[in-house]
Short mmCIF file of C-alpha atoms in Angstrom, two decimals:
data_model
loop_
_atom_site.label_atom_id
_atom_site.label_comp_id
_atom_site.label_asym_id
_atom_site.label_seq_id
_atom_site.Cartn_x
_atom_site.Cartn_y
_atom_site.Cartn_z
CA MET A 163 2.69 -44.14 42.35
CA ILE A 164 1.23 -41.05 40.72
CA SER A 165 -2.05 -41.87 40.08
CA GLY A 166 -5.15 -39.64 38.27
CA VAL A 167 -5.88 -38.13 41.63
CA VAL A 168 -2.58 -36.44 41.93
CA VAL A 169 -2.41 -35.41 38.74
CA LYS A 170 -5.90 -33.42 39.57
CA HIS A 171 -3.78 -32.04 42.55
CA PHE A 172 -0.69 -30.93 41.63
CA LEU A 173 -3.10 -28.74 38.99
CA TYR A 174 -5.62 -27.23 41.21
CA CYS A 175 -1.70 -26.21 43.00
CA PRO A 176 2.04 -29.01 43.46
CA ALA A 177 1.73 -27.87 47.09
CA ILE A 178 -1.14 -30.91 47.65
CA VAL A 179 1.57 -32.80 46.07
CA ARG A 180 4.42 -32.44 48.53
CA ILE A 181 1.66 -32.29 51.81
CA THR A 182 -0.06 -35.80 50.71
CA GLU A 183 3.72 -37.36 49.95
CA LEU A 184 4.41 -35.79 53.64
CA GLY A 185 1.20 -38.32 54.54
CA PHE A 186 -1.31 -35.26 55.13
CA GLU A 187 -4.98 -36.62 53.81
CA GLU A 188 -7.32 -34.06 52.28
CA ARG A 189 -10.43 -33.54 55.06
CA VAL A 190 -14.06 -34.48 53.35
CA THR A 191 -16.56 -31.69 51.89
CA ASP A 192 -19.92 -32.16 51.35
CA SER A 193 -19.61 -31.95 47.37
CA MET A 194 -16.98 -34.51 47.09
CA MET A 195 -20.04 -36.50 49.38
CA GLU A 196 -21.93 -35.55 46.79
CA GLY A 197 -19.92 -36.68 44.18
CA GLU A 198 -19.61 -40.01 44.98
CA GLU A 199 -23.63 -40.50 45.50
CA VAL A 200 -24.22 -39.71 41.99
CA ASP A 201 -25.41 -43.08 39.58
CA LYS A 202 -22.01 -42.50 37.43
CA GLU A 203 -23.53 -45.88 36.20
CA THR A 204 -26.62 -45.16 34.78
CA VAL A 205 -24.53 -41.75 33.72
CA GLY A 206 -22.10 -44.07 31.54
CA ASN A 207 -25.31 -46.33 29.95
CA PHE A 208 -26.02 -43.10 28.79
CA LEU A 209 -23.17 -42.07 26.69
CA PHE A 210 -21.92 -45.92 26.16
CA GLY A 211 -25.75 -44.92 23.97
CA VAL A 212 -25.18 -41.80 22.98
CA LEU A 213 -21.47 -42.12 21.92
CA LYS A 214 -22.35 -45.03 19.82
CA ALA A 215 -19.69 -46.34 21.72
CA LYS A 216 -18.87 -50.53 21.43
CA GLU A 217 -17.89 -51.50 24.18
CA LEU A 218 -18.74 -50.27 28.31
CA ILE A 219 -15.75 -51.18 30.81
CA ARG A 220 -16.64 -49.68 34.05
CA LYS A 221 -13.57 -48.50 36.41
CA PRO A 222 -10.92 -49.88 35.26
CA VAL A 223 -7.85 -49.52 37.24
CA TYR A 224 -4.84 -49.65 34.27
CA LYS A 225 -0.55 -50.27 35.69
CA TYR A 226 2.24 -48.51 33.61
CA LYS A 227 5.06 -48.56 36.04
CA ASP A 228 5.03 -46.53 37.80
CA LEU A 229 1.45 -44.41 37.20
CA VAL A 230 -1.78 -45.87 37.90
CA GLY A 231 -5.46 -44.44 36.92
CA SER A 232 -9.10 -45.71 36.91
CA PRO A 233 -11.03 -43.66 34.24
CA ASP A 234 -14.99 -44.22 35.21
CA PHE A 235 -15.52 -45.66 32.17
CA VAL A 236 -13.46 -46.37 28.96
CA LEU A 237 -15.74 -46.79 25.33
CA GLY A 238 -14.03 -48.95 22.58
CA PHE A 239 -14.58 -47.83 19.67
CA SER A 240 -14.21 -49.34 16.16
CA TYR A 241 -10.31 -48.61 16.43
CA TYR A 242 -9.64 -47.07 19.25
CA TYR A 243 -11.03 -46.39 22.93
CA SER A 244 -11.77 -43.14 24.53
CA PRO A 245 -11.60 -43.00 28.76
CA LEU A 246 -14.78 -41.16 30.27
CA ASP A 247 -14.78 -39.78 33.23
CA VAL A 248 -17.56 -38.10 35.17
CA LYS A 249 -17.71 -34.74 36.93
CA TYR A 250 -20.30 -33.21 39.69
CA THR A 251 -19.81 -29.76 38.56
CA ASN A 252 -20.82 -26.84 36.65
CA GLN A 253 -17.63 -25.98 35.49
CA VAL A 254 -15.05 -27.40 33.32
CA HIS A 255 -11.68 -27.23 35.57
CA MET A 256 -8.17 -27.99 33.28
CA ASP A 257 -7.00 -30.41 36.94
CA HIS A 258 -10.00 -32.39 35.32
CA LYS A 259 -8.73 -32.61 31.51
CA ALA A 260 -5.08 -33.31 32.38
CA GLN A 261 -6.57 -36.19 35.07
CA VAL A 262 -8.45 -37.66 31.92
CA LEU A 263 -6.01 -37.07 29.30
CA PHE A 264 -3.41 -39.10 31.95
CA TYR A 265 -5.43 -41.81 31.81
CA ALA A 266 -5.36 -41.77 27.87
CA PHE A 267 -1.53 -41.47 28.28
CA ILE A 268 -1.15 -45.18 30.17
CA MET A 269 -3.77 -46.82 28.32
CA GLU A 270 -1.40 -45.88 25.03
CA LYS A 271 1.39 -46.90 27.26
CA LEU A 272 -0.34 -50.60 27.25
CA GLY A 273 -0.69 -50.72 23.82
CA PHE A 274 -3.91 -49.06 22.88
CA ASN A 275 -4.56 -46.69 20.17
CA VAL A 276 -6.45 -43.61 22.35
CA LYS A 277 -7.41 -40.73 19.77
CA GLN A 278 -9.60 -38.29 22.55
CA ALA A 279 -9.79 -38.31 26.74
CA ILE A 280 -14.19 -37.26 27.40
CA LEU A 281 -15.57 -35.90 30.44
CA TYR A 282 -19.07 -35.76 31.38
CA TYR A 283 -20.32 -32.77 34.12
CA ILE A 284 -23.37 -34.27 34.95
CA PRO A 285 -25.48 -30.54 36.26
CA VAL A 286 -24.89 -29.68 33.38
CA LYS A 287 -25.22 -32.72 31.18
CA LYS A 288 -21.56 -31.30 28.80
CA LEU A 289 -19.91 -33.30 26.72
CA VAL A 290 -16.16 -31.87 26.79
CA LYS A 291 -14.29 -34.58 24.42
CA ILE A 292 -10.39 -32.83 24.47
CA ASN A 293 -8.39 -34.84 20.97
CA TYR A 294 -5.07 -36.54 22.26
CA THR A 295 -2.10 -36.13 20.00
CA ASN A 296 1.65 -35.32 20.00
CA TYR A 297 0.61 -32.30 21.72
CA GLU A 298 -1.28 -33.77 24.87
CA ARG A 299 1.44 -36.51 25.60
CA GLU A 300 4.03 -34.44 26.02
CA TYR A 301 2.02 -31.98 27.84
CA VAL A 302 1.11 -35.15 29.97
CA GLU A 303 4.97 -35.90 30.06
CA ARG A 304 5.93 -32.97 31.52
CA ILE A 305 3.47 -32.77 34.20
CA LEU A 306 4.25 -35.65 35.61
CA ARG A 307 8.04 -34.66 35.87
CA ASN A 308 6.36 -31.75 36.96
CA ILE A 309 5.40 -34.11 40.09
CA VAL A 310 8.24 -35.72 40.44
CA LYS A 311 9.55 -32.53 41.49
CA ALA A 312 7.23 -31.68 43.57
CA LYS A 313 7.04 -34.97 45.71
CA LYS A 314 10.84 -34.42 46.17
CA GLY A 315 10.19 -30.84 47.57
CA PHE A 316 11.51 -28.88 44.46
CA LEU A 317 8.53 -26.30 45.24
CA LYS A 318 7.81 -23.05 45.62
CA VAL A 319 3.83 -21.98 44.59
CA ARG A 320 2.40 -18.67 44.66
CA GLN A 321 -1.46 -18.86 44.80
CA PRO A 322 -4.54 -16.70 45.05
CA VAL A 323 -6.82 -15.86 48.23
CA ARG A 324 -9.47 -17.48 46.96
CA LYS A 325 -8.20 -20.86 46.26
CA CYS A 326 -6.16 -21.30 49.02
CA ALA A 327 -8.93 -20.60 51.13
CA ASN A 328 -11.30 -23.31 49.48
CA CYS A 329 -8.46 -26.02 49.65
CA GLY A 330 -9.11 -28.62 51.99
CA TYR A 331 -5.05 -29.48 52.71
CA PHE A 332 -4.94 -25.14 53.80
CA GLN A 333 -4.85 -26.14 57.34
CA PHE A 334 -1.40 -28.77 56.41
CA CYS A 335 -0.12 -26.07 53.98
CA LYS A 336 -0.03 -22.77 56.36
CA PRO A 337 0.95 -20.59 54.19
CA LYS A 338 1.74 -17.43 54.19
CA ARG A 339 0.15 -14.42 52.76
CA VAL A 340 2.02 -11.87 50.92
CA GLY A 341 -0.94 -8.85 48.59
CA ASN A 342 -3.61 -11.22 47.66
CA PHE A 343 -1.78 -14.53 46.97
CA TYR A 344 -0.78 -17.32 49.59
CA GLU A 345 2.76 -18.31 48.99
CA ARG A 346 5.02 -21.39 50.40
CA GLU A 347 8.18 -23.04 49.49
CA PHE A 348 8.66 -26.51 50.20
#
């Protein structure tokens, strides 16, 4: 099964996909707990009004074949739907974009007309809209193919030291330090 969290982890570091496939779980940090405590419901209601959506679906679970995704919200507009994920961080990250595009991909496979995916960053009150086109669809498909390879262990990873030092899976990965990088092969 590939979930939105798996997609997000893969973009952060492909080794995480293999490590979790082997049964290891990430250590929970204070930042992670803060993010869970945020009142996403209030944010969802606020964005529903600001974006002038016609419908707000809270925490839906969408399944298509071996894919499962659960965005924080789905906004329904006159002729299309948009998955909306709320993040409790100051910076826009590529893994967040990939995660919300993954939700758009599943929704499209299930017959929804999806034109964009949306991220909202609470601390900086920043709204990021990502158009969902053929390019984004192909991007998600490429990520999914690579995740399948990573789950099977066909993987060589090289990450900057600072990235690995903050990783909740570092203790399980045990990469080898080579200069300013850590390397790991599965």
